[in-house]
Amino acid sequence: MANKPHAIEWVEKSYHDLDSAKILYEAGHFTDTIGYILHQSIEKLYKSCLAYENVAIVKTHNLVELNELVEGWMGLEDAEIHLLAIATTYHTKQRYPSPHKRLPPKEEIKEILDLNIQLFTTVCQKLGIEAGTFGV
């Protein structure tokens, strides 16, 4: 049996991150910070799918792995899965200082932001809720 209320809680939290990332992107803020927030938003979207299916929420930050767990939900192309792999590095490699750290290019962040919006819309459609409920 589907657990729509629990899924919507995850979607709402995802929207908070997505909206924050959009504001920071438009303000020209640091791309590593925006990338981290986008990663969090996408992760929560995937976990909303698991919540809806009443599947245990896996403790992973790997977006490609999460996509594989709910593959029927998203139907992503290889290029989009590649973007998920890049977004995963925003959590695992961009969070802490490193001697070889680079800021993600603004164009790359824009691609991840657009993917995030696409995923958000897809999840809302699958859950039967208006994306506008959260302000999108």
XYZ file of N, CA, C and O in Angstrom:
544
model
N 0.846 -1.187 0.000
C 0.000 0.000 0.000
C 0.888 1.246 0.000
O 1.876 1.335 0.719
N 0.518 2.199 -0.826
C 1.285 3.436 -0.960
C 1.187 4.287 0.301
O 0.174 4.282 0.992
N 2.266 5.003 0.581
C 2.297 5.896 1.734
C 2.518 7.323 1.216
O 3.601 7.895 1.335
N 1.481 7.881 0.626
C 1.562 9.200 0.012
C 1.900 10.306 1.013
O 2.740 11.159 0.717
N 1.308 10.328 2.221
C 1.657 11.409 3.163
C 3.148 11.449 3.511
O 3.746 12.526 3.581
N 3.746 10.275 3.703
C 5.176 10.234 4.029
C 6.003 10.714 2.832
O 6.982 11.457 2.989
N 5.606 10.305 1.637
C 6.313 10.738 0.428
C 6.246 12.251 0.272
O 7.247 12.895 -0.078
N 5.083 12.828 0.534
C 4.921 14.276 0.390
C 5.810 15.035 1.368
O 6.343 16.102 1.040
N 6.028 14.487 2.556
C 6.945 15.127 3.515
C 8.346 15.231 2.910
O 9.012 16.260 3.031
N 8.807 14.169 2.253
C 10.123 14.177 1.609
C 10.146 15.175 0.454
O 11.128 15.906 0.268
N 9.065 15.210 -0.331
C 8.993 16.131 -1.472
C 9.041 17.577 -0.987
O 9.716 18.423 -1.589
N 8.345 17.863 0.082
C 8.357 19.231 0.605
C 9.756 19.653 1.031
O 10.210 20.764 0.727
N 10.462 18.767 1.716
C 11.845 19.074 2.123
C 12.738 19.242 0.888
O 13.615 20.107 0.852
N 12.505 18.411 -0.131
C 13.254 18.535 -1.376
C 13.005 19.900 -2.005
O 13.943 20.550 -2.495
N 11.756 20.339 -1.973
C 11.432 21.643 -2.549
C 12.152 22.773 -1.813
O 12.628 23.712 -2.440
N 12.254 22.682 -0.502
C 12.967 23.716 0.262
C 14.397 23.851 -0.252
O 14.901 24.965 -0.439
N 15.049 22.707 -0.479
C 16.425 22.736 -0.997
C 16.460 23.264 -2.427
O 17.315 24.084 -2.773
N 15.539 22.790 -3.260
C 15.505 23.226 -4.653
C 15.285 24.733 -4.755
O 15.994 25.424 -5.495
N 14.340 25.245 -4.009
C 14.067 26.676 -4.056
C 15.269 27.482 -3.559
O 15.621 28.506 -4.147
N 15.914 26.995 -2.507
C 17.116 27.673 -1.996
C 18.216 27.676 -3.047
O 18.886 28.698 -3.261
N 18.405 26.550 -3.724
C 19.437 26.461 -4.761
C 19.135 27.422 -5.908
O 20.051 28.072 -6.435
N 17.875 27.529 -6.302
C 17.506 28.460 -7.379
C 17.820 29.900 -6.986
O 18.378 30.658 -7.778
N 17.497 30.276 -5.773
C 17.762 31.636 -5.299
C 19.264 31.911 -5.295
O 19.723 32.961 -5.765
N 20.043 30.962 -4.781
C 21.495 31.133 -4.732
C 22.099 31.176 -6.131
O 23.015 31.955 -6.404
N 21.583 30.349 -7.031
C 22.082 30.350 -8.414
C 21.837 31.712 -9.064
O 22.732 32.282 -9.686
N 20.618 32.211 -8.923
C 20.268 33.503 -9.519
C 21.085 34.646 -8.914
O 21.358 35.639 -9.578
N 21.507 34.481 -7.652
C 22.314 35.511 -6.994
C 23.804 35.374 -7.321
O 24.607 36.203 -6.892
N 24.171 34.329 -8.089
C 25.578 34.136 -8.435
C 26.416 33.646 -7.271
O 27.618 33.919 -7.207
N 25.807 32.910 -6.348
C 26.495 32.419 -5.154
C 27.507 31.327 -5.524
O 27.599 30.905 -6.671
N 28.242 30.863 -4.541
C 29.276 29.848 -4.727
C 28.675 28.555 -5.273
O 27.737 28.005 -4.693
N 29.240 28.053 -6.365
C 28.668 26.881 -7.009
C 28.822 25.598 -6.197
O 28.009 24.694 -6.326
N 29.851 25.525 -5.345
C 29.976 24.315 -4.521
C 28.832 24.225 -3.515
O 28.303 23.145 -3.261
N 28.422 25.358 -2.981
C 27.302 25.384 -2.031
C 26.002 25.045 -2.744
O 25.202 24.245 -2.251
N 25.800 25.624 -3.917
C 24.585 25.342 -4.690
C 24.542 23.860 -5.054
O 23.498 23.207 -4.933
N 25.670 23.322 -5.484
C 25.740 21.906 -5.850
C 25.375 20.999 -4.695
O 24.636 20.024 -4.865
N 25.882 21.313 -3.521
C 25.567 20.502 -2.342
C 24.060 20.525 -2.053
O 23.448 19.488 -1.794
N 23.460 21.706 -2.148
C 22.025 21.826 -1.878
C 21.213 21.093 -2.952
O 20.209 20.440 -2.642
N 21.652 21.177 -4.209
C 20.970 20.441 -5.275
C 21.049 18.938 -5.032
O 20.071 18.216 -5.227
N 22.218 18.475 -4.617
C 22.356 17.049 -4.289
C 21.336 16.648 -3.235
O 20.663 15.625 -3.359
N 21.223 17.456 -2.190
C 20.288 17.152 -1.109
C 18.849 17.091 -1.624
O 18.091 16.209 -1.249
N 18.485 18.017 -2.488
C 17.143 18.038 -3.047
C 16.856 16.775 -3.852
O 15.793 16.145 -3.688
N 17.788 16.406 -4.711
C 17.591 15.210 -5.545
C 17.528 13.959 -4.678
O 16.680 13.080 -4.890
N 18.402 13.866 -3.695
C 18.396 12.707 -2.802
C 17.030 12.562 -2.120
O 16.472 11.466 -2.032
N 16.479 13.664 -1.660
C 15.179 13.627 -0.982
C 14.065 13.236 -1.938
O 13.119 12.550 -1.546
N 14.176 13.638 -3.205
C 13.169 13.221 -4.187
C 13.181 11.708 -4.349
O 12.128 11.064 -4.379
N 14.374 11.144 -4.480
C 14.469 9.694 -4.612
C 13.945 8.990 -3.358
O 13.246 7.985 -3.446
N 14.255 9.545 -2.226
C 13.788 8.919 -0.988
C 12.272 9.072 -0.817
O 11.624 8.246 -0.186
N 11.686 10.093 -1.458
C 10.229 10.218 -1.434
C 9.594 9.055 -2.201
O 8.534 8.561 -1.804
N 10.244 8.615 -3.267
C 9.734 7.472 -4.032
C 9.764 6.207 -3.189
O 8.809 5.414 -3.194
N 10.861 6.021 -2.457
C 10.961 4.865 -1.561
C 9.900 4.936 -0.470
O 9.258 3.929 -0.141
N 9.707 6.132 0.085
C 8.697 6.312 1.133
C 7.310 5.973 0.594
O 6.521 5.297 1.263
N 7.024 6.420 -0.607
C 5.722 6.147 -1.218
C 5.487 4.644 -1.359
O 4.391 4.150 -1.118
N 6.536 3.924 -1.742
C 6.446 2.481 -1.940
C 6.564 1.702 -0.623
O 6.548 0.477 -0.640
N 6.694 2.406 0.495
C 6.880 1.776 1.803
C 8.116 0.886 1.846
O 8.129 -0.167 2.473
N 9.148 1.330 1.136
C 10.437 0.639 1.134
C 11.324 1.358 2.145
O 11.265 2.585 2.271
N 12.139 0.601 2.858
C 13.049 1.213 3.828
C 13.920 2.265 3.136
O 14.424 2.037 2.034
N 14.074 3.404 3.780
C 14.893 4.488 3.237
C 16.361 4.100 3.416
O 16.846 3.972 4.529
N 17.028 3.893 2.285
C 18.424 3.456 2.316
C 19.319 4.611 2.741
O 19.085 5.748 2.367
N 20.321 4.296 3.513
C 21.258 5.318 3.984
C 22.428 5.399 3.000
O 23.502 4.883 3.263
N 22.156 6.030 1.878
C 23.188 6.278 0.881
C 22.982 7.680 0.334
O 21.867 8.199 0.348
N 24.072 8.269 -0.118
C 24.007 9.582 -0.749
C 24.294 9.462 -2.245
O 24.351 10.464 -2.940
N 24.465 8.230 -2.718
C 24.788 7.989 -4.119
C 23.509 8.055 -4.951
O 22.649 7.178 -4.869
N 23.402 9.101 -5.743
C 22.177 9.333 -6.509
C 21.975 8.304 -7.614
O 20.838 7.977 -7.947
N 23.053 7.774 -8.167
C 22.931 6.743 -9.194
C 22.341 5.477 -8.572
O 21.442 4.848 -9.151
N 22.812 5.109 -7.399
C 22.255 3.940 -6.697
C 20.778 4.153 -6.376
O 19.964 3.240 -6.549
N 20.439 5.335 -5.907
C 19.041 5.626 -5.600
C 18.183 5.551 -6.858
O 17.069 5.029 -6.824
N 18.714 6.040 -7.964
C 17.981 5.954 -9.230
C 17.697 4.506 -9.596
O 16.609 4.178 -10.065
N 18.683 3.639 -9.380
C 18.502 2.220 -9.703
C 17.404 1.589 -8.844
O 16.683 0.707 -9.307
N 17.273 2.057 -7.618
C 16.247 1.508 -6.721
C 14.832 1.877 -7.146
O 13.892 1.150 -6.850
N 14.702 3.004 -7.824
C 13.358 3.471 -8.231
C 13.320 3.749 -9.737
O 12.624 4.658 -10.188
N 14.042 2.944 -10.497
C 14.218 3.190 -11.922
C 12.902 3.386 -12.667
O 12.799 4.204 -13.561
N 11.889 2.665 -12.305
C 10.605 2.799 -12.972
C 9.969 4.166 -12.814
O 9.117 4.556 -13.594
N 10.392 4.911 -11.822
C 9.816 6.227 -11.560
C 10.321 7.292 -12.525
O 9.569 8.147 -12.955
N 11.602 7.294 -12.823
C 12.214 8.431 -13.499
C 12.442 8.234 -14.994
O 12.294 9.182 -15.750
N 12.839 7.052 -15.415
C 13.090 6.808 -16.830
C 14.140 7.725 -17.434
O 13.911 8.335 -18.473
N 15.294 7.821 -16.784
C 16.333 8.756 -17.225
C 17.176 8.205 -18.367
O 17.394 7.000 -18.477
N 17.659 9.112 -19.184
C 18.610 8.798 -20.258
C 20.005 8.681 -19.642
O 20.246 9.160 -18.530
N 20.933 8.104 -20.397
C 22.313 7.948 -19.915
C 22.939 9.292 -19.538
O 23.649 9.384 -18.539
N 22.684 10.326 -20.334
C 23.263 11.647 -20.041
C 22.742 12.188 -18.713
O 23.494 12.836 -17.971
N 21.495 11.912 -18.397
C 20.926 12.377 -17.128
C 21.493 11.574 -15.952
O 21.751 12.133 -14.884
N 21.720 10.291 -16.161
C 22.340 9.468 -15.116
C 23.765 9.948 -14.869
O 24.232 9.986 -13.731
N 24.441 10.360 -15.941
C 25.783 10.941 -15.788
C 25.723 12.201 -14.923
O 26.595 12.418 -14.067
N 24.695 13.015 -15.113
C 24.529 14.210 -14.272
C 24.294 13.819 -12.806
O 24.774 14.498 -11.898
N 23.581 12.717 -12.587
C 23.397 12.239 -11.204
C 24.743 11.867 -10.586
O 24.985 12.142 -9.406
N 25.600 11.238 -11.377
C 26.929 10.873 -10.880
C 27.729 12.128 -10.522
O 28.402 12.166 -9.486
N 27.625 13.155 -11.348
C 28.304 14.416 -11.049
C 27.728 15.031 -9.775
O 28.475 15.465 -8.893
N 26.407 15.045 -9.674
C 25.760 15.627 -8.492
C 26.135 14.870 -7.222
O 26.244 15.468 -6.148
N 26.362 13.576 -7.331
C 26.795 12.793 -6.169
C 28.119 13.314 -5.638
O 28.329 13.383 -4.428
N 29.005 13.749 -6.534
C 30.306 14.266 -6.081
C 30.153 15.568 -5.305
O 31.021 15.911 -4.521
N 29.073 16.293 -5.536
C 28.850 17.525 -4.779
C 28.677 17.226 -3.301
O 28.991 18.058 -2.462
N 28.178 16.062 -2.997
C 28.026 15.674 -1.586
C 29.313 15.070 -1.060
O 29.739 15.365 0.043
N 29.915 14.206 -1.852
C 31.055 13.442 -1.346
C 32.391 14.158 -1.489
O 33.292 13.916 -0.696
N 32.523 15.046 -2.486
C 33.831 15.663 -2.714
C 33.848 17.168 -2.510
O 34.903 17.740 -2.318
N 32.712 17.815 -2.595
C 32.692 19.276 -2.506
C 32.464 19.788 -1.087
O 32.584 20.969 -0.833
N 32.112 18.905 -0.182
C 31.737 19.338 1.160
C 32.896 19.843 1.995
O 32.719 20.717 2.822
N 34.059 19.260 1.811
C 35.186 19.562 2.691
C 36.371 20.076 1.877
O 36.502 19.773 0.699
N 37.255 20.821 2.523
C 38.436 21.328 1.812
C 39.308 20.193 1.281
O 39.368 19.113 1.867
N 39.952 20.474 0.174
C 40.857 19.516 -0.438
C 41.850 20.308 -1.281
O 41.491 21.333 -1.859
N 43.085 19.845 -1.384
C 44.086 20.614 -2.124
C 43.771 20.734 -3.621
O 44.218 21.657 -4.275
N 42.989 19.813 -4.173
C 42.699 19.830 -5.603
C 41.239 20.186 -5.888
O 40.740 19.898 -6.971
N 40.612 20.820 -4.936
C 39.199 21.147 -5.073
C 39.000 22.223 -6.136
O 39.756 23.172 -6.232
N 37.962 22.052 -6.916
C 37.584 23.057 -7.900
C 36.110 23.380 -7.677
O 35.345 22.535 -7.219
N 35.757 24.601 -7.968
C 34.344 24.952 -7.916
C 33.678 24.399 -9.166
O 34.234 24.511 -10.264
N 32.508 23.798 -9.011
C 31.817 23.322 -10.214
C 31.514 24.493 -11.147
O 31.151 25.575 -10.681
N 31.670 24.296 -12.446
C 31.345 25.372 -13.390
C 29.856 25.735 -13.309
O 29.012 24.874 -13.095
N 29.571 27.003 -13.511
C 28.190 27.486 -13.424
C 27.287 26.747 -14.422
O 26.137 26.444 -14.118
N 27.807 26.434 -15.615
C 27.024 25.725 -16.627
C 26.642 24.328 -16.138
O 25.538 23.848 -16.394
N 27.576 23.668 -15.448
C 27.309 22.343 -14.900
C 26.218 22.421 -13.833
O 25.304 21.597 -13.799
N 26.324 23.418 -12.977
C 25.309 23.619 -11.934
C 23.941 23.849 -12.572
O 22.932 23.317 -12.111
N 23.904 24.611 -13.658
C 22.636 24.879 -14.344
C 22.026 23.584 -14.877
O 20.813 23.368 -14.783
N 22.846 22.697 -15.414
C 22.346 21.407 -15.906
C 21.749 20.581 -14.764
O 20.694 19.959 -14.926
N 22.431 20.569 -13.611
C 21.937 19.822 -12.457
C 20.655 20.468 -11.931
O 19.698 19.779 -11.564
N 20.618 21.780 -11.902
C 19.413 22.502 -11.472
C 18.229 22.157 -12.377
O 17.138 21.846 -11.894
N 18.453 22.178 -13.691
C 17.379 21.833 -14.625
C 16.923 20.383 -14.437
O 15.723 20.093 -14.476
N 17.873 19.471 -14.226
C 17.521 18.069 -13.969
C 16.703 17.961 -12.691
O 15.718 17.224 -12.638
N 17.109 18.697 -11.661
C 16.388 18.672 -10.391
C 14.934 19.110 -10.582
O 14.017 18.481 -10.070
N 14.732 20.166 -11.351
C 13.372 20.652 -11.613
C 12.575 19.582 -12.363
O 11.408 19.316 -12.044
N 13.213 18.944 -13.335
C 12.568 17.867 -14.092
C 12.169 16.714 -13.166
O 11.041 16.212 -13.232
N 13.079 16.293 -12.307
C 12.789 15.204 -11.373
C 11.683 15.587 -10.401
O 10.806 14.773 -10.087
N 11.721 16.819 -9.925
C 10.697 17.300 -9.000
C 9.317 17.223 -9.655
O 8.361 16.720 -9.060
N 9.234 17.689 -10.891
C 7.967 17.659 -11.620
C 7.493 16.226 -11.830
O 6.314 15.912 -11.638
N 8.417 15.337 -12.191
C 8.080 13.922 -12.410
C 7.531 13.289 -11.143
O 6.499 12.616 -11.166
N 8.212 13.517 -10.029
C 7.763 12.920 -8.766
C 6.393 13.466 -8.377
O 5.507 12.707 -7.975
N 6.192 14.758 -8.523
C 4.878 15.342 -8.196
C 3.783 14.719 -9.061
O 2.706 14.388 -8.553
N 4.068 14.534 -10.352
C 3.083 13.907 -11.236
C 2.780 12.488 -10.802
O 1.611 12.083 -10.751
N 3.810 11.725 -10.464
C 3.617 10.330 -10.039
C 2.826 10.250 -8.738
O 2.060 9.313 -8.536
N 3.022 11.232 -7.876
C 2.296 11.248 -6.598
C 0.908 11.878 -6.723
O 0.132 11.835 -5.778
N 0.639 12.460 -7.866
C -0.655 13.080 -8.077
C -0.834 14.368 -7.285
O -1.943 14.663 -6.822
N 0.261 15.121 -7.157
C 0.167 16.415 -6.472
C 0.634 17.516 -7.419
O 1.451 17.273 -8.295
N 0.107 18.680 -7.252
C 0.497 19.823 -8.061
C 1.880 20.300 -7.627
O 2.085 20.571 -6.433
N 2.799 20.439 -8.587
C 4.125 20.974 -8.252
C 3.978 22.368 -7.666
O 4.746 22.769 -6.800
N 2.964 23.106 -8.095
C 2.711 24.454 -7.590
C 2.350 24.501 -6.120
O 2.412 25.551 -5.498
N 1.990 23.345 -5.568
C 1.694 23.265 -4.130
C 2.856 23.799 -3.319
O 2.679 24.403 -2.274
N 4.056 23.578 -3.837
C 5.258 23.977 -3.134
C 5.856 25.246 -3.717
O 6.922 25.674 -3.315
N 5.220 25.819 -4.736
C 5.703 27.066 -5.291
C 6.441 26.948 -6.610
O 6.935 27.925 -7.125
N 6.557 25.736 -7.177
C 7.277 25.575 -8.457
C 6.384 26.041 -9.583
O 5.235 25.774 -9.633
